[in-house]
Short mmCIF file of C-alpha atoms and ligand atoms in Angstrom, two decimals:
data_model
loop_
_atom_site.label_atom_id
_atom_site.label_comp_id
_atom_site.label_asym_id
_atom_site.label_seq_id
_atom_site.Cartn_x
_atom_site.Cartn_y
_atom_site.Cartn_z
CA UNK A 1 -8.28 4.21 14.48
CA UNK A 2 -8.01 0.44 15.10
CA UNK A 3 -4.71 -1.18 14.83
CA UNK A 4 -3.82 -2.30 11.33
CA UNK A 5 -5.35 0.57 10.31
CA UNK A 6 -3.82 3.79 8.07
CA UNK A 7 -5.18 7.56 7.80
CA UNK A 8 -5.93 8.39 4.45
CA UNK A 9 -6.52 12.33 4.59
CA UNK A 10 -9.30 12.20 6.90
CA UNK A 11 -10.79 8.45 6.64
CA UNK A 12 -8.73 5.21 7.63
CA UNK A 13 -7.86 1.81 5.49
CA UNK A 14 -7.93 -1.17 7.06
CA UNK A 15 -3.98 -2.66 6.17
CA UNK A 16 -4.09 -6.45 4.32
CA UNK A 17 -0.60 -7.45 3.52
CA UNK A 18 2.53 -5.50 3.33
CA UNK A 19 4.22 -6.20 0.77
CA UNK A 20 8.66 -4.53 0.59
CA UNK A 21 11.40 -5.18 -2.04
CA UNK A 22 14.73 -4.90 -1.16
CA UNK A 23 17.76 -3.71 -3.43
CA UNK A 24 14.98 -0.89 -5.36
CA UNK A 25 17.97 1.74 -5.07
CA UNK A 26 21.49 1.02 -7.12
CA UNK A 27 23.08 3.02 -4.23
CA UNK A 28 22.04 0.95 -1.35
CA UNK A 29 22.43 -2.45 -3.15
CA UNK A 30 25.96 -0.71 -3.56
CA UNK A 31 26.54 -0.06 0.41
CA UNK A 32 25.35 -3.42 1.15
CA UNK A 33 27.35 -5.26 -1.06
CA UNK A 34 24.75 -7.17 -3.08
CA UNK A 35 23.93 -7.82 -6.39
CA UNK A 36 21.80 -5.56 -8.94
CA UNK A 37 18.63 -7.15 -9.11
CA UNK A 38 17.38 -8.55 -12.37
CA UNK A 39 13.60 -8.82 -11.20
CA UNK A 40 12.62 -7.50 -7.61
CA UNK A 41 13.43 -8.89 -4.85
CA UNK A 42 10.03 -9.09 -2.33
CA UNK A 43 9.69 -9.74 0.90
CA UNK A 44 6.63 -10.05 3.12
CA UNK A 45 5.72 -8.10 6.11
CA UNK A 46 2.71 -9.41 8.89
CA UNK A 47 -0.09 -6.83 9.27
CA UNK A 48 0.99 -6.99 12.50
CA UNK A 49 4.46 -5.15 11.76
CA UNK A 50 2.31 -2.38 11.06
CA UNK A 51 2.74 0.84 13.45
CA UNK A 52 1.42 4.16 13.31
CA UNK A 53 3.22 5.98 16.84
CA UNK A 54 3.00 9.52 14.78
CA UNK A 55 4.36 12.36 17.33
CA UNK A 56 4.68 9.30 20.03
CA UNK A 57 7.29 6.48 20.93
CA UNK A 58 7.80 2.80 19.02
CA UNK A 59 9.40 0.48 21.37
CA UNK A 60 11.57 -2.09 19.71
CA UNK A 61 12.89 -4.32 22.57
CA UNK A 62 16.74 -4.27 22.67
CA UNK A 63 16.94 -8.25 23.44
CA UNK A 64 16.04 -8.40 19.45
CA UNK A 65 19.80 -6.59 18.39
CA UNK A 66 20.67 -4.66 15.83
CA UNK A 67 17.80 -2.38 14.17
CA UNK A 68 18.14 -0.51 11.64
CA UNK A 69 16.24 2.35 9.81
CA UNK A 70 15.66 2.23 6.09
CA UNK A 71 13.20 5.04 4.72
CA UNK A 72 10.68 4.33 2.38
CA UNK A 73 7.53 5.44 0.09
CA UNK A 74 4.37 3.11 1.21
CA UNK A 75 1.95 2.73 -1.54
CA UNK A 76 -1.68 1.85 -0.46
CA UNK A 77 -4.16 0.28 -2.92
CA UNK A 78 -7.85 1.04 -3.11
CA UNK A 79 -8.21 -1.86 -5.15
CA UNK A 80 -7.23 -5.24 -5.87
CA UNK A 81 -5.97 -7.19 -8.92
CA UNK A 82 -3.77 -10.24 -10.15
CA UNK A 83 -1.79 -10.59 -13.05
CA UNK A 84 -2.06 -6.88 -14.00
CA UNK A 85 0.02 -4.63 -16.05
CA UNK A 86 1.98 -1.95 -15.51
CA UNK A 87 -0.58 0.45 -16.82
CA UNK A 88 -3.40 -1.34 -14.86
CA UNK A 89 -1.22 -1.14 -11.81
CA UNK A 90 -1.08 2.27 -12.09
CA UNK A 91 -5.17 2.62 -11.08
CA UNK A 92 -4.58 0.38 -8.42
CA UNK A 93 -3.04 3.04 -5.73
CA UNK A 94 -5.15 5.17 -3.58
CA UNK A 95 -2.54 6.40 -1.89
CA UNK A 96 1.23 7.36 -0.86
CA UNK A 97 2.69 7.69 2.87
CA UNK A 98 6.10 7.83 4.01
CA UNK A 99 7.06 4.04 5.92
CA UNK A 100 10.24 3.02 7.29
CA UNK A 101 11.65 -0.72 7.06
CA UNK A 102 13.07 -1.57 10.32
CA UNK A 103 15.90 -4.07 10.29
CA UNK A 104 17.04 -6.51 12.72
CA UNK A 105 20.35 -6.57 10.53
CA UNK A 106 22.65 -8.75 12.71
CA UNK A 107 19.73 -11.32 12.44
CA UNK A 108 19.14 -10.32 8.76
CA UNK A 109 23.02 -10.69 8.25
CA UNK A 110 23.23 -14.18 9.50
CA UNK A 111 20.13 -15.24 8.30
CA UNK A 112 21.79 -14.59 4.53
CA UNK A 113 24.80 -16.19 6.24
CA UNK A 114 22.94 -19.29 6.36
CA UNK A 115 20.43 -18.54 3.10
CA UNK A 116 17.77 -18.71 5.59
CA UNK A 117 14.22 -15.90 5.36
CA UNK A 118 14.54 -12.68 6.67
CA UNK A 119 10.87 -13.64 7.67
CA UNK A 120 11.67 -11.95 11.25
CA UNK A 121 14.48 -9.98 10.93
CA UNK A 122 11.98 -7.81 8.96
CA UNK A 123 8.65 -9.14 10.20
CA UNK A 124 8.86 -8.45 14.12
CA UNK A 125 5.82 -6.58 15.60
CA UNK A 126 6.06 -2.81 14.94
CA UNK A 127 8.74 -2.90 12.17
CA UNK A 128 6.30 -1.53 10.11
CA UNK A 129 6.08 2.12 11.29
CA UNK A 130 3.85 4.61 8.81
CA UNK A 131 2.54 7.88 8.77
CA UNK A 132 -0.73 9.13 7.36
CA UNK A 133 -1.00 8.36 3.59
CA UNK A 134 -2.42 10.88 0.93
CA UNK A 135 -4.96 10.23 -1.95
CA UNK A 136 -3.10 10.27 -5.42
CA UNK A 137 -5.01 12.65 -7.45
CA UNK A 138 -7.39 11.36 -9.91
CA UNK A 139 -5.08 12.63 -12.67
CA UNK A 140 -2.17 11.26 -11.33
CA UNK A 141 -1.56 9.12 -14.53
CA UNK A 142 -1.87 12.28 -16.85
CA UNK A 143 0.44 14.36 -13.95
CA UNK A 144 3.19 12.04 -14.12
CA UNK A 145 4.03 10.20 -17.50
CA UNK A 146 7.27 8.95 -15.92
CA UNK A 147 6.04 6.97 -13.02
CA UNK A 148 2.95 7.77 -10.25
CA UNK A 149 5.37 8.70 -7.62
CA UNK A 150 7.24 11.29 -9.70
CA UNK A 151 10.37 12.16 -8.61
CA UNK A 152 9.98 12.97 -4.91
CA UNK A 153 13.23 13.47 -2.44
CA UNK A 154 13.23 11.16 0.74
CA UNK A 155 15.07 12.57 3.91
CA UNK A 156 15.73 10.91 6.95
CA UNK A 157 16.74 12.95 10.41
CA UNK A 158 17.64 11.12 13.22
CA UNK A 159 18.34 13.86 16.04
CA UNK A 160 18.49 16.70 13.92
CA UNK A 161 21.20 15.14 11.29
CA UNK A 162 20.28 14.56 8.21
CA UNK A 163 21.33 10.36 7.95
CA UNK A 164 19.25 9.17 3.92
CA UNK A 165 18.17 10.74 1.16
CA UNK A 166 17.34 9.88 -2.25
CA UNK A 167 14.77 10.63 -5.09
CA UNK A 168 11.91 7.94 -6.05
CA UNK A 169 13.08 8.69 -9.62
CA UNK A 170 16.03 6.64 -8.26
CA UNK A 171 13.80 3.49 -8.03
CA UNK A 172 15.62 0.51 -9.99
CA UNK A 173 11.84 -0.65 -10.34
CA UNK A 174 9.04 1.97 -10.15
CA UNK A 175 5.88 1.13 -8.03
CA UNK A 176 3.97 0.59 -11.03
CA UNK A 177 6.35 -2.12 -12.21
CA UNK A 178 6.51 -4.18 -8.77
CA UNK A 179 2.60 -3.90 -8.06
CA UNK A 180 2.80 -5.57 -11.31
CA UNK A 181 5.11 -8.03 -10.74
CA UNK A 182 3.72 -8.99 -7.54
CA UNK A 183 0.66 -9.81 -8.87
CA UNK A 184 1.85 -12.54 -10.88
CA UNK A 185 2.42 -14.50 -7.45
CA UNK A 186 0.03 -12.77 -5.11
CA UNK A 187 -3.54 -11.46 -5.53
CA UNK A 188 -3.65 -8.07 -4.24
CA UNK A 189 -6.33 -6.67 -2.29
CA UNK A 190 -7.39 -3.04 -1.60
CA UNK A 191 -5.62 -2.45 1.42
CA UNK A 192 -2.47 -3.82 0.68
CA UNK A 193 0.72 -2.00 0.86
CA UNK A 194 3.87 -1.84 -0.97
CA UNK A 195 7.19 0.13 1.07
CA UNK A 196 9.19 0.09 -2.11
CA UNK A 197 12.61 0.04 -1.20
CA UNK A 198 15.07 2.51 0.93
CA UNK A 199 17.84 4.69 -0.37
CA UNK A 200 21.48 4.16 1.03
CA UNK A 201 22.71 5.79 4.49
CA UNK A 202 21.21 3.52 6.35
CA UNK A 203 22.78 2.86 9.52
CA UNK A 204 21.97 1.96 13.51
CA UNK A 205 18.96 3.12 15.66
CA UNK A 206 19.19 3.84 19.41
CA UNK A 207 17.01 4.40 22.36
CA UNK A 208 15.91 7.77 22.45
CA UNK A 209 16.56 8.77 18.73
CA UNK A 210 14.26 10.92 17.82
CA UNK A 211 13.62 10.18 13.54
CA UNK A 212 12.16 12.84 11.50
CA UNK A 213 10.92 10.50 7.79
CA UNK A 214 9.98 13.09 4.88
CA UNK A 215 9.25 12.58 1.66
CA UNK A 216 7.88 15.50 -0.50
CA UNK A 217 4.31 16.03 -0.53
CA UNK A 218 3.50 13.66 1.65
CA UNK A 219 3.25 13.95 5.76
CA UNK A 220 6.20 14.00 7.85
CA UNK A 221 6.46 10.33 9.99
CA UNK A 222 7.64 11.85 13.42
CA UNK A 223 8.15 9.60 16.21
CA UNK A 224 11.07 8.51 19.07
CA UNK A 225 12.51 5.16 19.64
CA UNK A 226 12.45 2.91 22.57
CA UNK A 227 14.55 0.29 22.92
ZN1 ZN B 1 13.52 -1.88 3.18
#
């Protein structure tokens, strides 16, 4: 498998861009002392942020500063689009996977204070580890009337201890709403990934930490952090 590719069932897909959303779970908005947004808060990770460290190690140099974990449901688009509705957005989704939006928290806090962009705090090399993706069933729309992502439990364990827990139904903006919103500004392409935000419980990662990120119905993402 090439760099910048993700596994999808027995196949793989080249990743185009990575569109992330901040503040998409109320409990996480609260723990960060942020305001609940009226519109989704998007930011980007470059494709070079992608990492597929499954069962291996991921090196994020200590020199970059404080590193935080954020478990997130990732969405892989099989088709592109522009100015799509939420209903149309649901049809662009090809698969779901487990991702982490690794964040250089000290740098992000500094950027927030200076009203500067989050680009380096969120987009550094290796900041987007993902597990294997699973294809969306063809009848997903009919099967999950509420949202294409359904209501799945998310759980992040570090060294066997639960650090983050939530449910995808707690998202403030559902995946198809996020995709529709983003498509007003960005032309969406096959291979685009969406990281859909994190529940509460974010915290620091240290060298040697063993991570098990799991979302109901999806392959686990397991790796060890090296710093
Ligand atoms: Zn995040």
